GROMACS .gro file of C-alpha atoms in nm:
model
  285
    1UNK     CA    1  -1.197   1.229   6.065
    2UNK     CA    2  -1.142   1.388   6.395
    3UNK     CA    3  -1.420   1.578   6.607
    4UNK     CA    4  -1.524   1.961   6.429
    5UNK     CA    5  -1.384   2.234   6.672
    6UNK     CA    6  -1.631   2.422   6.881
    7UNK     CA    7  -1.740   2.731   6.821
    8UNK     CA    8  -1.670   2.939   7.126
    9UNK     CA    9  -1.953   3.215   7.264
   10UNK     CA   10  -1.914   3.422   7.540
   11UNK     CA   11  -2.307   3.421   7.614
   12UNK     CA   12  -2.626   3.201   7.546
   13UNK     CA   13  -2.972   3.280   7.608
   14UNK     CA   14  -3.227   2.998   7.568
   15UNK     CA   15  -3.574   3.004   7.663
   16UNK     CA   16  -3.881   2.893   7.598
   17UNK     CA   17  -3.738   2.478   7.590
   18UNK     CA   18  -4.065   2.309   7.700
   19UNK     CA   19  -3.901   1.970   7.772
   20UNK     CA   20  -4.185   1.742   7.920
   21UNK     CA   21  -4.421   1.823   7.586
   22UNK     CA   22  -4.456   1.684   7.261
   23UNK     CA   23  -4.398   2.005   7.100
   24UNK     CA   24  -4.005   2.015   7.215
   25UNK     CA   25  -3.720   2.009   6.979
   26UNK     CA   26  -3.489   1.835   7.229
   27UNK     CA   27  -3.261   1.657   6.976
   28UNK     CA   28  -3.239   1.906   6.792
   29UNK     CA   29  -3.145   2.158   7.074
   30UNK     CA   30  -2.878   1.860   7.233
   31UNK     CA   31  -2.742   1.901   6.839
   32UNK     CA   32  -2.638   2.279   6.829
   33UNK     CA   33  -2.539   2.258   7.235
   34UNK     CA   34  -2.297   1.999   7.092
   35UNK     CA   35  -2.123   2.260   6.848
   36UNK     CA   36  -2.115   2.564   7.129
   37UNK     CA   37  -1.876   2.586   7.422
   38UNK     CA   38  -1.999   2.865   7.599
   39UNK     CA   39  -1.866   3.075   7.860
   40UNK     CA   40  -2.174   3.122   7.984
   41UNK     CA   41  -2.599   3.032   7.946
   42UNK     CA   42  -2.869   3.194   8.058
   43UNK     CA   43  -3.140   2.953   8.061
   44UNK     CA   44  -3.432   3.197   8.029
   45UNK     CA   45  -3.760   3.081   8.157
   46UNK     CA   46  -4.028   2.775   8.051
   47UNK     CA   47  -3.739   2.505   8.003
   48UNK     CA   48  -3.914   2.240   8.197
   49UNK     CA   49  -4.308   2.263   8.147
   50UNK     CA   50  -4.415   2.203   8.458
   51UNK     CA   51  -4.767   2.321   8.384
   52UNK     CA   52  -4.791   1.972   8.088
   53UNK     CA   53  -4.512   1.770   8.279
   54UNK     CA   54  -4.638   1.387   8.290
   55UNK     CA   55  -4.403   1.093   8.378
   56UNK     CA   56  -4.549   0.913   8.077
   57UNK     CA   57  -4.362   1.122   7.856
   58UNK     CA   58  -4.029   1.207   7.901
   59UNK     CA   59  -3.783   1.091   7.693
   60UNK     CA   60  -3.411   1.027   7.659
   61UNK     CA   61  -3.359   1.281   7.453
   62UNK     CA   62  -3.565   1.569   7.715
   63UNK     CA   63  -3.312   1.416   8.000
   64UNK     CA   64  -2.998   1.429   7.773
   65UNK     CA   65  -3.057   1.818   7.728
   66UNK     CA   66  -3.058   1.859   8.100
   67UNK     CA   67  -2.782   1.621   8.129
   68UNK     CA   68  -2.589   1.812   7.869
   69UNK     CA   69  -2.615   2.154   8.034
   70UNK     CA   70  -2.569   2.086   8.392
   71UNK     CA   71  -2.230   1.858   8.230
   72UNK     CA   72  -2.088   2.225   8.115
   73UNK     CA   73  -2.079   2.304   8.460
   74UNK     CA   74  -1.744   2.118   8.482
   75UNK     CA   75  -1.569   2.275   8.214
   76UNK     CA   76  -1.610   2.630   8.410
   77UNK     CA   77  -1.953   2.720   8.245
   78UNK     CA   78  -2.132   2.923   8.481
   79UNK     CA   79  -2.502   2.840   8.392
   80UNK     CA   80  -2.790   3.040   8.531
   81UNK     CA   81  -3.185   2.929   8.534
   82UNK     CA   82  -3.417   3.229   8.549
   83UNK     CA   83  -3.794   3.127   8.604
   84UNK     CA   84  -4.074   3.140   8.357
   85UNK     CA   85  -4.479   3.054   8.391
   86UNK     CA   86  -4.404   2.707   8.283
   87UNK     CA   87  -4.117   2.616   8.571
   88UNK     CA   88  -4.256   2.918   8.822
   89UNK     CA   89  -4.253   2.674   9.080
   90UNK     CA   90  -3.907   2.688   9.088
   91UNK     CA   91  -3.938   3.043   9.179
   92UNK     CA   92  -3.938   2.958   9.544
   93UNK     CA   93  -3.562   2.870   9.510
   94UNK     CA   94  -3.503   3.244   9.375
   95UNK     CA   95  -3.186   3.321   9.500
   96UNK     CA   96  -3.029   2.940   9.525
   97UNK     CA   97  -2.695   2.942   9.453
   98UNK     CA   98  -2.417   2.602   9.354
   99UNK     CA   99  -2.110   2.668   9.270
  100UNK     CA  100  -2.111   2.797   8.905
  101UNK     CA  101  -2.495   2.733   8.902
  102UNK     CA  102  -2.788   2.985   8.991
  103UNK     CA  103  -3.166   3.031   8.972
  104UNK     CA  104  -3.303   3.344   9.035
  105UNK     CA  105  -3.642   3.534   8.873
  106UNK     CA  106  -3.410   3.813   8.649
  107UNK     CA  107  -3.057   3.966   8.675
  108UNK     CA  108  -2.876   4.249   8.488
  109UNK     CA  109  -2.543   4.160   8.387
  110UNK     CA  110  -2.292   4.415   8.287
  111UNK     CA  111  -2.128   4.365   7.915
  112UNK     CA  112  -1.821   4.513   7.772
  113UNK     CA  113  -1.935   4.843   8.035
  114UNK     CA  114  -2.321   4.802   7.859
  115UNK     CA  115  -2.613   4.721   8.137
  116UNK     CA  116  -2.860   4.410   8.038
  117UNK     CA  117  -3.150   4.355   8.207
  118UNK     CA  118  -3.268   3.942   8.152
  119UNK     CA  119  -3.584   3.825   8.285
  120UNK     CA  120  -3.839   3.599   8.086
  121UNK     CA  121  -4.141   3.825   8.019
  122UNK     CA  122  -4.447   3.670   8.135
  123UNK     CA  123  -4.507   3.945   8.418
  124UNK     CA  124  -4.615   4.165   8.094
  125UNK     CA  125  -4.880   3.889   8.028
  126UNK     CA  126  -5.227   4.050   8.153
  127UNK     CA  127  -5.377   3.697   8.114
  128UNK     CA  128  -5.112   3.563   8.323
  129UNK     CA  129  -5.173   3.836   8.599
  130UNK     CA  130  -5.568   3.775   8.607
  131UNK     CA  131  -5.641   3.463   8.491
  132UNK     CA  132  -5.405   3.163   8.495
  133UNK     CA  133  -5.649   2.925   8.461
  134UNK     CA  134  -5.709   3.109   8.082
  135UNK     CA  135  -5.340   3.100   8.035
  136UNK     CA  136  -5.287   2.718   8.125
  137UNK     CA  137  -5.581   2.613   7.885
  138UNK     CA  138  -5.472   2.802   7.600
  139UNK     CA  139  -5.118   2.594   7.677
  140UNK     CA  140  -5.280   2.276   7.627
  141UNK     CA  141  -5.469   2.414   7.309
  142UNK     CA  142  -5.128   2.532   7.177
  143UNK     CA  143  -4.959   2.180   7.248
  144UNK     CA  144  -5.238   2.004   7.084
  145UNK     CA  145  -5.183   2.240   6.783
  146UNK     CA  146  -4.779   2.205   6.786
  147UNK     CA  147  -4.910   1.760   6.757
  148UNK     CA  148  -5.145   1.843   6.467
  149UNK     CA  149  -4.884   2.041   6.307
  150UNK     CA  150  -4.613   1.739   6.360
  151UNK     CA  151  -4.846   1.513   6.153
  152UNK     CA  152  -4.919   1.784   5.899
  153UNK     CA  153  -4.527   1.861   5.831
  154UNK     CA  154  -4.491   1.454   5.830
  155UNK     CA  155  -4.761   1.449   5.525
  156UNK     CA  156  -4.554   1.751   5.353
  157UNK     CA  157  -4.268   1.570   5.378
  158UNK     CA  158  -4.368   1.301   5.215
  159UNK     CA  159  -4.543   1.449   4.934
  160UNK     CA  160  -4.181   1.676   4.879
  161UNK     CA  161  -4.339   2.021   5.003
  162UNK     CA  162  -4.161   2.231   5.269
  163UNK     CA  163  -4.262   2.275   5.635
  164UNK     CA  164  -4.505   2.512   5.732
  165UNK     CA  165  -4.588   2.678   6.104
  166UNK     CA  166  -4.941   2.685   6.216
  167UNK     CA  167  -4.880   2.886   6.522
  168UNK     CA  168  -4.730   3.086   6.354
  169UNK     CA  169  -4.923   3.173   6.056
  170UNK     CA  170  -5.208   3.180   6.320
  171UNK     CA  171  -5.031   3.462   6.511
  172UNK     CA  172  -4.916   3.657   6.195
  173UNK     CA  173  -5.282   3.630   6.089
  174UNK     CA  174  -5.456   3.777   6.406
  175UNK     CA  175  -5.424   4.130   6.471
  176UNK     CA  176  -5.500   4.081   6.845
  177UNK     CA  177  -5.200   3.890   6.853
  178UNK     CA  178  -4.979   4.077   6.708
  179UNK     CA  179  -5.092   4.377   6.862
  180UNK     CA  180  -4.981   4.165   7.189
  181UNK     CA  181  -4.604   4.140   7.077
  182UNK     CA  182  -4.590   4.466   6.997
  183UNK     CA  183  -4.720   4.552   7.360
  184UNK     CA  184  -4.519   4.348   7.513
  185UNK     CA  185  -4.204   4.499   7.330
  186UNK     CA  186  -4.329   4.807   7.356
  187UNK     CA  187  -4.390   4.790   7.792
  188UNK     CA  188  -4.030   4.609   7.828
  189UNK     CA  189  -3.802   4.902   7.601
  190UNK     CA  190  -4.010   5.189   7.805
  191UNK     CA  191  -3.933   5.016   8.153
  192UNK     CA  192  -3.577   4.953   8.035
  193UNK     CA  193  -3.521   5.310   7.911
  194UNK     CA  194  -3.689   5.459   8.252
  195UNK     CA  195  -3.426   5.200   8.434
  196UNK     CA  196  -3.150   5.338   8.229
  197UNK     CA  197  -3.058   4.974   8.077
  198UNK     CA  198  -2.887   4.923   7.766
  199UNK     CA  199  -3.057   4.596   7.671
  200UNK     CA  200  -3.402   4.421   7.775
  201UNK     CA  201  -3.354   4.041   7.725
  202UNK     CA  202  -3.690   3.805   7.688
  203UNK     CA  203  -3.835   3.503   7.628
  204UNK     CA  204  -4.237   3.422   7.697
  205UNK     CA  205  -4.391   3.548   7.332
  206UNK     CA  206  -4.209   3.283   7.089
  207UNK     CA  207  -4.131   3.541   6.876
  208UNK     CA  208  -3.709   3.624   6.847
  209UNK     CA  209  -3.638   3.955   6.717
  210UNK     CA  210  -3.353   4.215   6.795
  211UNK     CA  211  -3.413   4.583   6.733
  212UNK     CA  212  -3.371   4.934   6.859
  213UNK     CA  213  -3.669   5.073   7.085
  214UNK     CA  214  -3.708   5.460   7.102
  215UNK     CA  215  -3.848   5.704   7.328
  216UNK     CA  216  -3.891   6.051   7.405
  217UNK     CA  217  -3.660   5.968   7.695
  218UNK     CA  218  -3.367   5.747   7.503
  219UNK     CA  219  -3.364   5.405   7.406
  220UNK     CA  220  -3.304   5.082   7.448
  221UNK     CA  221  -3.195   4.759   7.243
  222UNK     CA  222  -3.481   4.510   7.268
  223UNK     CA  223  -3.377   4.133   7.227
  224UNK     CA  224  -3.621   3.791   7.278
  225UNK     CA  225  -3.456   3.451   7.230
  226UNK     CA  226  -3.803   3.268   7.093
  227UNK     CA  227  -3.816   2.906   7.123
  228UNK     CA  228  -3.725   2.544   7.034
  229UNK     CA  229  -4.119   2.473   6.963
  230UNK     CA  230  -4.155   2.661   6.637
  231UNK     CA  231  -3.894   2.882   6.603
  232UNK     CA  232  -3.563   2.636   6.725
  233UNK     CA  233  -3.406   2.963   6.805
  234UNK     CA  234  -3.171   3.140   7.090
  235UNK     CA  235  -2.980   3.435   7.156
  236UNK     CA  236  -2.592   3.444   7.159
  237UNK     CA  237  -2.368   3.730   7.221
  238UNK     CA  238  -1.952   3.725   7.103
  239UNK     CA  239  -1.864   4.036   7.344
  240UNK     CA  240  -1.915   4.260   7.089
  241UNK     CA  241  -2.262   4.175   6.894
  242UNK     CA  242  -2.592   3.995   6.960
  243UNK     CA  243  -2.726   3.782   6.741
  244UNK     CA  244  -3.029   3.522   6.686
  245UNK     CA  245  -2.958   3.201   6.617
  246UNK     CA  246  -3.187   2.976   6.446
  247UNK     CA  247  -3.109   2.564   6.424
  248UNK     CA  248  -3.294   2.594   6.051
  249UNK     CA  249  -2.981   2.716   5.908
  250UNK     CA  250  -2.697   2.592   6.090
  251UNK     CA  251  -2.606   2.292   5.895
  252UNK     CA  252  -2.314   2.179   6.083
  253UNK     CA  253  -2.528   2.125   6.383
  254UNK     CA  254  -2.805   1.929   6.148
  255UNK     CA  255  -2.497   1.657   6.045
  256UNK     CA  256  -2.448   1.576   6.390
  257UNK     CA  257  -2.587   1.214   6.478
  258UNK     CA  258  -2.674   1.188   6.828
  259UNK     CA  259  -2.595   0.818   6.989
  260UNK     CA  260  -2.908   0.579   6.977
  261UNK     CA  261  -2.902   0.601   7.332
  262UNK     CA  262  -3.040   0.981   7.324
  263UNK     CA  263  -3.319   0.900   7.085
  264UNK     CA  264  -3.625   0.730   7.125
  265UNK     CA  265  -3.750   0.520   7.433
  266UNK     CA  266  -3.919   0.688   7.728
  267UNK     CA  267  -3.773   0.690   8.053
  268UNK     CA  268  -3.983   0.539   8.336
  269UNK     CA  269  -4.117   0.679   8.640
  270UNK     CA  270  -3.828   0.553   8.857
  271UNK     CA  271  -3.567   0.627   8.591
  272UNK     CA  272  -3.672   1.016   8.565
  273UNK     CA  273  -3.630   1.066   8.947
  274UNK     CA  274  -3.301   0.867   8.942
  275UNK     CA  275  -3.154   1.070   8.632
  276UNK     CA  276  -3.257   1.422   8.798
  277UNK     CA  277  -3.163   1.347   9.134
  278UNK     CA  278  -2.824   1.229   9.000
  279UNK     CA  279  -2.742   1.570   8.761
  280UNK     CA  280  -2.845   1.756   9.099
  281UNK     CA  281  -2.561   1.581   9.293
  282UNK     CA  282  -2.324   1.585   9.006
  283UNK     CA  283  -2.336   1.930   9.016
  284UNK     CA  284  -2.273   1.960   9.431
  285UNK     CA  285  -1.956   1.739   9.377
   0.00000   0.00000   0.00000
């Protein structure tokens, strides 16, 4: 049998990646970048967690995602990194531009004569404004819930039941935190209709959703990729409609067998510095 034909997209928007933590669906993420040949990727905040980042865990499979993206550079995908809380160091590089390859903080991209204004979100977070320290804790809580949850879905499994989210049924279960996505969605449509922008693209909350957002003064249509901790979820646009896309049901990229040299093993200290240093020069050339 020969190799399934790509499906071509004229815009990605991933966020949310967290590669460096246990939590992070890299195969599964390397699987559906496998079926996609996009014309273009937004890569929308928190992809490397810089906040949990430790050399004694990174493996293969984390390396082959970053491997895989900064690859689509040569085949005229124009790829560009906007920072989140997790990778804000990188924000001192705002501006940094490669060839086909950019990082920046947000940009607004005009589509089919439509305005869209992309940025990851966490500038909306109050406890990311006044108290980081709070913010970074409640990280580490939530990555020691995503492990708990690993071993509970591993249990399930084996006794035939289906998956269940913990996070999530946590966050559908407190008001306070839904009342925060609503905020949040709420603060980004108004600034977006004030700005005169078509669409407001985040990340930050984990939670995707696409809908209409009106005002007194217009509206706006409000998009968040989510994640690939619980939700395995992105944004993708054909030129003509948006929609989410969710790795639970796209079977064609669940069939896909990644080699045994993605999977598994750890990289070492030496071999993570090696690996990123290389993509970085691949990409000059």
């Amino acid at each position: 049998m020969g190799k399934k034909k790509k499906r071509d997209v004229e815009l990605v928007i991933l966020s949310d990646i967290h590669l460096g933590t246990y939590g992070c669906h890299a195969e599964e993420l390397l699987r559906y970048l496998k079926t996609i040949r996009p014309k273009k990727i937004i890569l929308n905040g928190d992809i490397i967690d810089m906040w949990q980042f430790s050399k004694r865990y990174w493996p293969k499979s984390h390396m082959q995602v970053v491997k895989h993206i900064m690859g689509l550079l040569a085949k005229n995908t124009k790829v560009i990194y906007l920072t989140g809380n997790h990778d804000e160091m990188l924000r001192k590089f705002s501006g940094f531009r490669l060839g086909s390859f950019i990082i920046d903080n947000k940009i607004v991209l005009k589509l089919h004569g439509k305005r869209a204004w992309i940025f990851h979100g966490d500038v909306f977070d109050v406890t990311m404004q006044y108290s980081k320290w709070l913010a970074k804790l409640g990280a580490i809580g939530y990555d020691t819930l995503i492990l708990i949850n690993t071993f509970v879905n591993w249990c399930l499994l084996k006794l035939g039941r289906e998956k269940i989210s913990l996070s999530k049924r946590l966050k559908d279960s407190v008001k306070s935190a839904v009342k925060f996505i609503n905020d949040f969605e709420k603060t980004a449509g108004d600034i977006a209709i004030e700005n005169g922008y078509d669409y407001v693209v985040c990340g930050h909350i984990h939670h995707p959703e696409i809908k209409k957002i009106q005002t007194e003064k217009g509206e706006v249509m409000y998009l968040n990729s989510g994640d690939w901790i619980e939700n395995l979820s992105c944004l993708e646009y054909d030129g003509t409609n948006w929609r989410i896309y969710r790795y639970a049901q796209d079977k064609v990229a669940q069939a896909i067998k990644l080699p045994k040299r993605f999977r598994g093993d750890r990289l070492d200290n030496d071999e993570i510095f090696r690996d990123l240093v290389n993509e970085f020069l691949t990409v000059k050339k």
